[in-house]
Amino acid sequence: MSEAADFIDLDWNGRRVEVEYRWAGDDDPGLPLIVFLHEGLGSLSMWRDFPDRLCRAAGFRGLVYSRPGYGWSTRRAEDERWGTDFMHRQALDLLPALLHALEIDIETRPPWLLGHSDGGSIALIYAARYPTGLAGAILLSPHVMVEDISISSIEKARRAYLETDLKHKLDRYHADPDSAFWGWNDIWLDPDFRDWSIVDELAAIRCPLLALQGVNDEYGTLEQVRTIARNAPQTQLVELPQCGHSPHRDQAEELIRVITRFLAAPAAGRENLAGAG
């Protein structure tokens, strides 16, 4: 890793919070930037060394952070329950505030976003709202709608958290595992969340998109990324064999190869890079 995590204060959800972040890859601030957005149970540390490996391979600098409620960022208040718009609030409130606080100028040097799962959904929402403030987005197993397979797997995760050592395993990635787990699990299993969808927002996206999903993803069918490609035709679609919900763990080397080629290619030549050479 290029350096240890640091903290920055932001106004969030009616209070002052600390957000854990670090820079990845090369320390040169003149390099193009990738911002990494973690999954629903993720954190800065759960990415492990993937951001550094990708950034060094691609010649980029990375920004990795833990959303409030996760990692060593400020935990959820005991009475705080996320609403069905929680990903929109992350994309349209917290992320712009973080970029501004870190003096990242999205107008003169738009960053790339790389999001996994919920982080991929947050990246898509941001891309739809800020079409000129983003160079492009890389989406790993994103959600654009709620499917039965998603609910079933999240119900299984709930049972595992209550009945197995899953909570203990999450201790190494979160100062407060309950804050991370219940914030994510409660809202995904809320009956009101069953109708959540961002499909209608996809057509507003203008930047290049790379959407990747494992064929064996236990949290969503391939219809998730195929829906993105139908509604945002500039999308390069990659379906990874022998891969589950976390391509950066299941297929890290192949993922780095595909992303690096995508980032290096001119906009007009990004199609079909997954099968090239």
PDB file of C-alpha atoms in Angstrom:
ATOM      1  CA  MET A   1       0.000   0.000   0.000  1.00  0.00           C
ATOM      2  CA  SER A   2       1.210   3.510  -0.806  1.00  0.00           C
ATOM      3  CA  GLU A   3       0.403   4.939   2.643  1.00  0.00           C
ATOM      4  CA  ALA A   4      -1.618   4.384   5.796  1.00  0.00           C
ATOM      5  CA  ALA A   5      -5.227   5.492   6.118  1.00  0.00           C
ATOM      6  CA  ASP A   6      -6.017   9.044   7.136  1.00  0.00           C
ATOM      7  CA  PHE A   7      -9.279  10.733   8.209  1.00  0.00           C
ATOM      8  CA  ILE A   8     -11.177  13.775   6.997  1.00  0.00           C
ATOM      9  CA  ASP A   9     -14.143  15.513   8.647  1.00  0.00           C
ATOM     10  CA  LEU A  10     -17.362  15.968   6.645  1.00  0.00           C
ATOM     11  CA  ASP A  11     -20.920  17.096   7.350  1.00  0.00           C
ATOM     12  CA  TRP A  12     -23.109  14.035   6.831  1.00  0.00           C
ATOM     13  CA  ASN A  13     -26.614  13.013   7.868  1.00  0.00           C
ATOM     14  CA  GLY A  14     -27.028  16.015  10.132  1.00  0.00           C
ATOM     15  CA  ARG A  15     -23.791  15.550  12.025  1.00  0.00           C
ATOM     16  CA  ARG A  16     -20.028  15.803  11.672  1.00  0.00           C
ATOM     17  CA  VAL A  17     -18.411  12.510  10.678  1.00  0.00           C
ATOM     18  CA  GLU A  18     -14.874  11.250  10.100  1.00  0.00           C
ATOM     19  CA  VAL A  19     -14.256   9.406   6.834  1.00  0.00           C
ATOM     20  CA  GLU A  20     -11.364   6.978   6.605  1.00  0.00           C
ATOM     21  CA  TYR A  21      -9.415   7.222   3.331  1.00  0.00           C
ATOM     22  CA  ARG A  22      -6.039   6.534   1.742  1.00  0.00           C
ATOM     23  CA  TRP A  23      -4.270   7.043  -1.559  1.00  0.00           C
ATOM     24  CA  ALA A  24      -3.364   3.956  -3.602  1.00  0.00           C
ATOM     25  CA  GLY A  25      -0.786   3.231  -6.277  1.00  0.00           C
ATOM     26  CA  ASP A  26       1.705   5.928  -7.231  1.00  0.00           C
ATOM     27  CA  ASP A  27       1.833   9.007  -4.998  1.00  0.00           C
ATOM     28  CA  ASP A  28       2.057  11.393  -7.967  1.00  0.00           C
ATOM     29  CA  PRO A  29      -1.002  13.728  -7.713  1.00  0.00           C
ATOM     30  CA  GLY A  30      -0.630  14.528 -11.423  1.00  0.00           C
ATOM     31  CA  LEU A  31      -1.773  11.055 -12.461  1.00  0.00           C
ATOM     32  CA  PRO A  32      -5.389  10.380 -13.455  1.00  0.00           C
ATOM     33  CA  LEU A  33      -7.495   9.254 -10.500  1.00  0.00           C
ATOM     34  CA  ILE A  34      -9.669   6.211  -9.798  1.00  0.00           C
ATOM     35  CA  VAL A  35     -12.030   6.450  -6.799  1.00  0.00           C
ATOM     36  CA  PHE A  36     -12.881   3.038  -5.317  1.00  0.00           C
ATOM     37  CA  LEU A  37     -16.405   2.512  -3.934  1.00  0.00           C
ATOM     38  CA  HIS A  38     -16.799  -0.556  -1.739  1.00  0.00           C
ATOM     39  CA  GLU A  39     -19.606  -3.112  -1.480  1.00  0.00           C
ATOM     40  CA  GLY A  40     -22.465  -3.252   1.027  1.00  0.00           C
ATOM     41  CA  LEU A  41     -20.354  -5.043   3.638  1.00  0.00           C
ATOM     42  CA  GLY A  42     -17.023  -3.637   2.459  1.00  0.00           C
ATOM     43  CA  SER A  43     -14.564  -1.069   3.709  1.00  0.00           C
ATOM     44  CA  LEU A  44     -11.233   0.482   2.810  1.00  0.00           C
ATOM     45  CA  SER A  45      -9.277  -2.469   4.199  1.00  0.00           C
ATOM     46  CA  MET A  46     -11.496  -5.100   2.556  1.00  0.00           C
ATOM     47  CA  TRP A  47     -10.125  -4.087  -0.857  1.00  0.00           C
ATOM     48  CA  ARG A  48      -6.748  -5.362   0.404  1.00  0.00           C
ATOM     49  CA  ASP A  49      -4.034  -4.661  -2.190  1.00  0.00           C
ATOM     50  CA  PHE A  50      -6.270  -4.649  -5.279  1.00  0.00           C
ATOM     51  CA  PRO A  51      -6.405  -0.830  -5.664  1.00  0.00           C
ATOM     52  CA  ASP A  52      -2.596  -0.596  -5.525  1.00  0.00           C
ATOM     53  CA  ARG A  53      -2.102  -3.424  -7.998  1.00  0.00           C
ATOM     54  CA  LEU A  54      -4.601  -2.013 -10.472  1.00  0.00           C
ATOM     55  CA  CYS A  55      -3.377   1.580 -10.213  1.00  0.00           C
ATOM     56  CA  ARG A  56       0.252   0.622 -10.713  1.00  0.00           C
ATOM     57  CA  ALA A  57      -0.607  -1.586 -13.689  1.00  0.00           C
ATOM     58  CA  ALA A  58      -2.693   1.146 -15.304  1.00  0.00           C
ATOM     59  CA  GLY A  59      -0.562   4.165 -14.396  1.00  0.00           C
ATOM     60  CA  PHE A  60      -3.234   5.756 -12.209  1.00  0.00           C
ATOM     61  CA  ARG A  61      -3.519   7.054  -8.682  1.00  0.00           C
ATOM     62  CA  GLY A  62      -6.282   5.673  -6.462  1.00  0.00           C
ATOM     63  CA  LEU A  63      -8.507   7.005  -3.706  1.00  0.00           C
ATOM     64  CA  VAL A  64     -10.014   4.384  -1.378  1.00  0.00           C
ATOM     65  CA  TYR A  65     -12.384   5.224   1.463  1.00  0.00           C
ATOM     66  CA  SER A  66     -14.880   3.717   3.901  1.00  0.00           C
ATOM     67  CA  ARG A  67     -18.381   5.143   3.811  1.00  0.00           C
ATOM     68  CA  PRO A  68     -19.807   6.312   7.173  1.00  0.00           C
ATOM     69  CA  GLY A  69     -20.989   3.233   9.044  1.00  0.00           C
ATOM     70  CA  TYR A  70     -18.115   1.120   7.691  1.00  0.00           C
ATOM     71  CA  GLY A  71     -14.475   0.426   8.407  1.00  0.00           C
ATOM     72  CA  TRP A  72     -13.014   2.969  10.793  1.00  0.00           C
ATOM     73  CA  SER A  73     -15.191   5.824   9.545  1.00  0.00           C
ATOM     74  CA  THR A  74     -17.772   7.166  11.991  1.00  0.00           C
ATOM     75  CA  ARG A  75     -20.206   4.370  12.831  1.00  0.00           C
ATOM     76  CA  ARG A  76     -23.970   4.620  12.486  1.00  0.00           C
ATOM     77  CA  ALA A  77     -25.831   6.185  15.365  1.00  0.00           C
ATOM     78  CA  GLU A  78     -27.746   3.574  17.361  1.00  0.00           C
ATOM     79  CA  ASP A  79     -31.097   4.933  16.196  1.00  0.00           C
ATOM     80  CA  GLU A  80     -29.994   5.549  12.580  1.00  0.00           C
ATOM     81  CA  ARG A  81     -31.816   3.516   9.955  1.00  0.00           C
ATOM     82  CA  TRP A  82     -30.998   3.983   6.289  1.00  0.00           C
ATOM     83  CA  GLY A  83     -33.783   4.832   3.860  1.00  0.00           C
ATOM     84  CA  THR A  84     -34.491   3.347   0.455  1.00  0.00           C
ATOM     85  CA  ASP A  85     -32.567   6.283  -1.052  1.00  0.00           C
ATOM     86  CA  PHE A  86     -29.362   5.438   0.837  1.00  0.00           C
ATOM     87  CA  MET A  87     -27.301   4.829  -2.323  1.00  0.00           C
ATOM     88  CA  HIS A  88     -28.509   8.099  -3.872  1.00  0.00           C
ATOM     89  CA  ARG A  89     -27.444   9.945  -0.733  1.00  0.00           C
ATOM     90  CA  GLN A  90     -24.008   8.365  -0.928  1.00  0.00           C
ATOM     91  CA  ALA A  91     -23.656   9.251  -4.616  1.00  0.00           C
ATOM     92  CA  LEU A  92     -25.131  12.743  -4.577  1.00  0.00           C
ATOM     93  CA  ASP A  93     -24.250  14.018  -1.086  1.00  0.00           C
ATOM     94  CA  LEU A  94     -21.310  12.213   0.485  1.00  0.00           C
ATOM     95  CA  LEU A  95     -19.131  11.487  -2.557  1.00  0.00           C
ATOM     96  CA  PRO A  96     -19.196  15.073  -3.905  1.00  0.00           C
ATOM     97  CA  ALA A  97     -18.456  16.377  -0.389  1.00  0.00           C
ATOM     98  CA  LEU A  98     -15.479  14.037  -0.073  1.00  0.00           C
ATOM     99  CA  LEU A  99     -14.076  14.985  -3.490  1.00  0.00           C
ATOM    100  CA  HIS A 100     -14.457  18.669  -2.664  1.00  0.00           C
ATOM    101  CA  ALA A 101     -12.809  18.292   0.751  1.00  0.00           C
ATOM    102  CA  LEU A 102      -9.853  16.517  -0.832  1.00  0.00           C
ATOM    103  CA  GLU A 103      -9.588  19.279  -3.474  1.00  0.00           C
ATOM    104  CA  ILE A 104     -10.349  17.009  -6.423  1.00  0.00           C
ATOM    105  CA  ASP A 105     -11.551  19.237  -9.250  1.00  0.00           C
ATOM    106  CA  ILE A 106     -14.117  17.200 -11.188  1.00  0.00           C
ATOM    107  CA  GLU A 107     -14.458  19.878 -13.881  1.00  0.00           C
ATOM    108  CA  THR A 108     -10.845  20.220 -14.972  1.00  0.00           C
ATOM    109  CA  ARG A 109      -9.694  16.669 -14.133  1.00  0.00           C
ATOM    110  CA  PRO A 110     -12.713  14.361 -13.873  1.00  0.00           C
ATOM    111  CA  PRO A 111     -11.932  11.143 -11.958  1.00  0.00           C
ATOM    112  CA  TRP A 112     -12.894   7.571 -12.805  1.00  0.00           C
ATOM    113  CA  LEU A 113     -15.104   5.618 -10.418  1.00  0.00           C
ATOM    114  CA  LEU A 114     -14.679   1.904  -9.708  1.00  0.00           C
ATOM    115  CA  GLY A 115     -17.526   0.481  -7.667  1.00  0.00           C
ATOM    116  CA  HIS A 116     -18.282  -3.011  -6.401  1.00  0.00           C
ATOM    117  CA  SER A 117     -21.883  -4.168  -5.753  1.00  0.00           C
ATOM    118  CA  ASP A 118     -23.623  -1.291  -3.899  1.00  0.00           C
ATOM    119  CA  GLY A 119     -20.556   0.765  -4.806  1.00  0.00           C
ATOM    120  CA  GLY A 120     -21.227   0.051  -8.479  1.00  0.00           C
ATOM    121  CA  SER A 121     -24.785   1.303  -8.073  1.00  0.00           C
ATOM    122  CA  ILE A 122     -23.480   4.451  -6.378  1.00  0.00           C
ATOM    123  CA  ALA A 123     -21.104   4.981  -9.306  1.00  0.00           C
ATOM    124  CA  LEU A 124     -23.985   4.718 -11.794  1.00  0.00           C
ATOM    125  CA  ILE A 125     -26.136   7.196  -9.856  1.00  0.00           C
ATOM    126  CA  TYR A 126     -23.226   9.654  -9.730  1.00  0.00           C
ATOM    127  CA  ALA A 127     -22.553   9.199 -13.458  1.00  0.00           C
ATOM    128  CA  ALA A 128     -26.183   9.936 -14.315  1.00  0.00           C
ATOM    129  CA  ARG A 129     -26.253  13.133 -12.220  1.00  0.00           C
ATOM    130  CA  TYR A 130     -22.772  14.467 -13.157  1.00  0.00           C
ATOM    131  CA  PRO A 131     -22.320  13.614 -16.853  1.00  0.00           C
ATOM    132  CA  THR A 132     -19.414  16.064 -17.285  1.00  0.00           C
ATOM    133  CA  GLY A 133     -17.797  15.451 -13.894  1.00  0.00           C
ATOM    134  CA  LEU A 134     -16.643  11.916 -14.538  1.00  0.00           C
ATOM    135  CA  ALA A 135     -14.137  10.388 -16.961  1.00  0.00           C
ATOM    136  CA  GLY A 136     -15.822   6.991 -16.814  1.00  0.00           C
ATOM    137  CA  ALA A 137     -16.980   4.213 -14.501  1.00  0.00           C
ATOM    138  CA  ILE A 138     -15.965   0.603 -13.912  1.00  0.00           C
ATOM    139  CA  LEU A 139     -18.733  -1.480 -12.371  1.00  0.00           C
ATOM    140  CA  LEU A 140     -18.107  -4.787 -10.593  1.00  0.00           C
ATOM    141  CA  SER A 141     -21.322  -6.762  -9.950  1.00  0.00           C
ATOM    142  CA  PRO A 142     -23.501  -3.631  -9.729  1.00  0.00           C
ATOM    143  CA  HIS A 143     -27.192  -3.582  -8.850  1.00  0.00           C
ATOM    144  CA  VAL A 144     -29.693  -1.632 -10.949  1.00  0.00           C
ATOM    145  CA  MET A 145     -32.773  -3.397  -9.528  1.00  0.00           C
ATOM    146  CA  VAL A 146     -33.683  -5.836  -6.760  1.00  0.00           C
ATOM    147  CA  GLU A 147     -33.914  -9.513  -7.755  1.00  0.00           C
ATOM    148  CA  ASP A 148     -35.150 -12.577  -5.880  1.00  0.00           C
ATOM    149  CA  ILE A 149     -31.622 -14.033  -5.857  1.00  0.00           C
ATOM    150  CA  SER A 150     -30.368 -10.868  -4.137  1.00  0.00           C
ATOM    151  CA  ILE A 151     -32.950 -11.085  -1.368  1.00  0.00           C
ATOM    152  CA  SER A 152     -32.372 -14.809  -0.873  1.00  0.00           C
ATOM    153  CA  SER A 153     -28.599 -14.376  -0.482  1.00  0.00           C
ATOM    154  CA  ILE A 154     -28.996 -11.406   1.847  1.00  0.00           C
ATOM    155  CA  GLU A 155     -31.395 -13.451   4.009  1.00  0.00           C
ATOM    156  CA  LYS A 156     -28.719 -16.176   4.151  1.00  0.00           C
ATOM    157  CA  ALA A 157     -26.148 -13.574   5.190  1.00  0.00           C
ATOM    158  CA  ARG A 158     -28.460 -12.508   8.015  1.00  0.00           C
ATOM    159  CA  ARG A 159     -28.694 -16.058   9.314  1.00  0.00           C
ATOM    160  CA  ALA A 160     -24.931 -16.455   9.045  1.00  0.00           C
ATOM    161  CA  TYR A 161     -24.352 -13.247  11.007  1.00  0.00           C
ATOM    162  CA  LEU A 162     -26.664 -14.429  13.784  1.00  0.00           C
ATOM    163  CA  GLU A 163     -25.646 -18.088  13.877  1.00  0.00           C
ATOM    164  CA  THR A 164     -22.004 -18.361  12.757  1.00  0.00           C
ATOM    165  CA  ASP A 165     -18.695 -16.545  13.276  1.00  0.00           C
ATOM    166  CA  LEU A 166     -19.338 -14.060  10.455  1.00  0.00           C
ATOM    167  CA  LYS A 167     -19.459 -11.165  12.914  1.00  0.00           C
ATOM    168  CA  HIS A 168     -16.059 -12.174  14.264  1.00  0.00           C
ATOM    169  CA  LYS A 169     -14.634 -12.342  10.718  1.00  0.00           C
ATOM    170  CA  LEU A 170     -15.839  -8.805  10.039  1.00  0.00           C
ATOM    171  CA  ASP A 171     -14.004  -7.488  13.126  1.00  0.00           C
ATOM    172  CA  ARG A 172     -10.798  -7.072  11.136  1.00  0.00           C
ATOM    173  CA  TYR A 173     -12.503  -4.810   8.568  1.00  0.00           C
ATOM    174  CA  HIS A 174     -14.864  -2.713  10.729  1.00  0.00           C
ATOM    175  CA  ALA A 175     -14.511  -1.000  14.083  1.00  0.00           C
ATOM    176  CA  ASP A 176     -18.198  -1.812  14.641  1.00  0.00           C
ATOM    177  CA  PRO A 177     -19.401  -4.832  12.587  1.00  0.00           C
ATOM    178  CA  ASP A 178     -22.983  -4.315  13.782  1.00  0.00           C
ATOM    179  CA  SER A 179     -22.977  -0.810  12.307  1.00  0.00           C
ATOM    180  CA  ALA A 180     -21.881  -2.108   8.911  1.00  0.00           C
ATOM    181  CA  PHE A 181     -23.942  -5.288   8.802  1.00  0.00           C
ATOM    182  CA  TRP A 182     -27.306  -4.069  10.055  1.00  0.00           C
ATOM    183  CA  GLY A 183     -27.180  -0.817   8.109  1.00  0.00           C
ATOM    184  CA  TRP A 184     -26.830  -2.825   4.888  1.00  0.00           C
ATOM    185  CA  ASN A 185     -28.927  -5.874   5.764  1.00  0.00           C
ATOM    186  CA  ASP A 186     -31.923  -4.103   7.279  1.00  0.00           C
ATOM    187  CA  ILE A 187     -32.545  -1.827   4.313  1.00  0.00           C
ATOM    188  CA  TRP A 188     -32.029  -4.505   1.657  1.00  0.00           C
ATOM    189  CA  LEU A 189     -34.591  -6.717   3.434  1.00  0.00           C
ATOM    190  CA  ASP A 190     -37.053  -3.879   4.017  1.00  0.00           C
ATOM    191  CA  PRO A 191     -40.211  -4.646   1.961  1.00  0.00           C
ATOM    192  CA  ASP A 192     -40.195  -1.045   0.709  1.00  0.00           C
ATOM    193  CA  PHE A 193     -36.790  -1.603  -0.881  1.00  0.00           C
ATOM    194  CA  ARG A 194     -38.114  -4.397  -3.111  1.00  0.00           C
ATOM    195  CA  ASP A 195     -39.203  -1.814  -5.712  1.00  0.00           C
ATOM    196  CA  TRP A 196     -35.864   0.038  -5.741  1.00  0.00           C
ATOM    197  CA  SER A 197     -34.507   0.558  -9.266  1.00  0.00           C
ATOM    198  CA  ILE A 198     -32.147   2.932 -11.076  1.00  0.00           C
ATOM    199  CA  VAL A 199     -32.888   1.573 -14.568  1.00  0.00           C
ATOM    200  CA  ASP A 200     -34.634   4.790 -15.618  1.00  0.00           C
ATOM    201  CA  GLU A 201     -31.532   6.815 -14.712  1.00  0.00           C
ATOM    202  CA  LEU A 202     -29.103   4.887 -16.929  1.00  0.00           C
ATOM    203  CA  ALA A 203     -29.960   6.679 -20.176  1.00  0.00           C
ATOM    204  CA  ALA A 204     -28.611   9.955 -18.754  1.00  0.00           C
ATOM    205  CA  ILE A 205     -25.083   8.531 -18.469  1.00  0.00           C
ATOM    206  CA  ARG A 206     -22.686   9.836 -21.115  1.00  0.00           C
ATOM    207  CA  CYS A 207     -19.281   8.621 -19.927  1.00  0.00           C
ATOM    208  CA  PRO A 208     -17.641   5.294 -20.901  1.00  0.00           C
ATOM    209  CA  LEU A 209     -18.748   2.318 -18.814  1.00  0.00           C
ATOM    210  CA  LEU A 210     -17.145  -1.067 -18.201  1.00  0.00           C
ATOM    211  CA  ALA A 211     -19.626  -3.443 -16.538  1.00  0.00           C
ATOM    212  CA  LEU A 212     -18.286  -6.768 -15.265  1.00  0.00           C
ATOM    213  CA  GLN A 213     -20.092  -9.584 -13.488  1.00  0.00           C
ATOM    214  CA  GLY A 214     -19.298 -13.161 -12.563  1.00  0.00           C
ATOM    215  CA  VAL A 215     -21.370 -15.879 -14.186  1.00  0.00           C
ATOM    216  CA  ASN A 216     -21.737 -17.454 -10.730  1.00  0.00           C
ATOM    217  CA  ASP A 217     -22.691 -14.266  -8.887  1.00  0.00           C
ATOM    218  CA  GLU A 218     -24.763 -15.272  -5.877  1.00  0.00           C
ATOM    219  CA  TYR A 219     -26.209 -11.771  -5.365  1.00  0.00           C
ATOM    220  CA  GLY A 220     -27.547 -11.014  -8.841  1.00  0.00           C
ATOM    221  CA  THR A 221     -28.181 -12.452 -12.283  1.00  0.00           C
ATOM    222  CA  LEU A 222     -26.427 -11.298 -15.444  1.00  0.00           C
ATOM    223  CA  GLU A 223     -29.553  -9.311 -16.223  1.00  0.00           C
ATOM    224  CA  GLN A 224     -28.088  -6.607 -13.994  1.00  0.00           C
ATOM    225  CA  VAL A 225     -25.150  -5.773 -16.299  1.00  0.00           C
ATOM    226  CA  ARG A 226     -27.102  -6.604 -19.455  1.00  0.00           C
ATOM    227  CA  THR A 227     -29.709  -4.028 -18.438  1.00  0.00           C
ATOM    228  CA  ILE A 228     -26.958  -1.436 -18.118  1.00  0.00           C
ATOM    229  CA  ALA A 229     -25.684  -2.253 -21.609  1.00  0.00           C
ATOM    230  CA  ARG A 230     -29.164  -1.987 -23.135  1.00  0.00           C
ATOM    231  CA  ASN A 231     -29.826   1.413 -21.581  1.00  0.00           C
ATOM    232  CA  ALA A 232     -26.325   2.885 -21.908  1.00  0.00           C
ATOM    233  CA  PRO A 233     -25.035   1.595 -25.274  1.00  0.00           C
ATOM    234  CA  GLN A 234     -21.505   2.896 -24.676  1.00  0.00           C
ATOM    235  CA  THR A 235     -21.099   0.119 -22.091  1.00  0.00           C
ATOM    236  CA  GLN A 236     -18.484  -2.576 -22.569  1.00  0.00           C
ATOM    237  CA  LEU A 237     -19.963  -5.732 -21.073  1.00  0.00           C
ATOM    238  CA  VAL A 238     -17.791  -8.510 -19.608  1.00  0.00           C
ATOM    239  CA  GLU A 239     -19.208 -11.733 -18.132  1.00  0.00           C
ATOM    240  CA  LEU A 240     -16.530 -13.606 -16.188  1.00  0.00           C
ATOM    241  CA  PRO A 241     -16.636 -17.425 -16.003  1.00  0.00           C
ATOM    242  CA  GLN A 242     -15.833 -19.210 -12.740  1.00  0.00           C
ATOM    243  CA  CYS A 243     -16.453 -15.991 -10.842  1.00  0.00           C
ATOM    244  CA  GLY A 244     -18.859 -15.063  -8.068  1.00  0.00           C
ATOM    245  CA  HIS A 245     -19.927 -11.713  -6.662  1.00  0.00           C
ATOM    246  CA  SER A 246     -16.391 -10.390  -6.060  1.00  0.00           C
ATOM    247  CA  PRO A 247     -14.366 -10.368  -9.313  1.00  0.00           C
ATOM    248  CA  HIS A 248     -11.449  -8.555  -7.646  1.00  0.00           C
ATOM    249  CA  ARG A 249     -11.012 -11.576  -5.383  1.00  0.00           C
ATOM    250  CA  ASP A 250     -12.111 -14.433  -7.680  1.00  0.00           C
ATOM    251  CA  GLN A 251     -10.511 -13.216 -10.931  1.00  0.00           C
ATOM    252  CA  ALA A 252      -8.070 -10.489  -9.875  1.00  0.00           C
ATOM    253  CA  GLU A 253      -5.457 -10.971 -12.591  1.00  0.00           C
ATOM    254  CA  GLU A 254      -8.002 -11.147 -15.418  1.00  0.00           C
ATOM    255  CA  LEU A 255      -9.847  -8.177 -13.963  1.00  0.00           C
ATOM    256  CA  ILE A 256      -6.684  -6.061 -13.865  1.00  0.00           C
ATOM    257  CA  ARG A 257      -5.910  -7.043 -17.468  1.00  0.00           C
ATOM    258  CA  VAL A 258      -9.361  -6.092 -18.760  1.00  0.00           C
ATOM    259  CA  ILE A 259      -9.576  -2.831 -16.796  1.00  0.00           C
ATOM    260  CA  THR A 260      -6.066  -1.756 -17.765  1.00  0.00           C
ATOM    261  CA  ARG A 261      -6.796  -2.280 -21.454  1.00  0.00           C
ATOM    262  CA  PHE A 262     -10.095  -0.433 -21.116  1.00  0.00           C
ATOM    263  CA  LEU A 263      -8.469   2.567 -19.447  1.00  0.00           C
ATOM    264  CA  ALA A 264      -5.649   2.696 -22.008  1.00  0.00           C
ATOM    265  CA  ALA A 265      -7.852   2.491 -25.108  1.00  0.00           C
ATOM    266  CA  PRO A 266      -9.204   5.554 -26.942  1.00  0.00           C
ATOM    267  CA  ALA A 267     -12.933   6.042 -26.351  1.00  0.00           C
ATOM    268  CA  ALA A 268     -13.809   4.805 -29.829  1.00  0.00           C
ATOM    269  CA  GLY A 269     -11.829   1.609 -29.429  1.00  0.00           C
ATOM    270  CA  ARG A 270     -13.003   0.265 -26.103  1.00  0.00           C
ATOM    271  CA  GLU A 271     -15.420  -2.290 -27.550  1.00  0.00           C
ATOM    272  CA  ASN A 272     -14.594  -5.994 -27.253  1.00  0.00           C
ATOM    273  CA  LEU A 273     -11.352  -5.418 -25.357  1.00  0.00           C
ATOM    274  CA  ALA A 274     -12.087  -8.328 -23.050  1.00  0.00           C
ATOM    275  CA  GLY A 275     -11.456 -10.821 -25.828  1.00  0.00           C
ATOM    276  CA  ALA A 276      -8.466  -9.081 -27.367  1.00  0.00           C
ATOM    277  CA  GLY A 277      -4.940 -10.507 -27.225  1.00  0.00           C
TER     278      GLY A 277
END
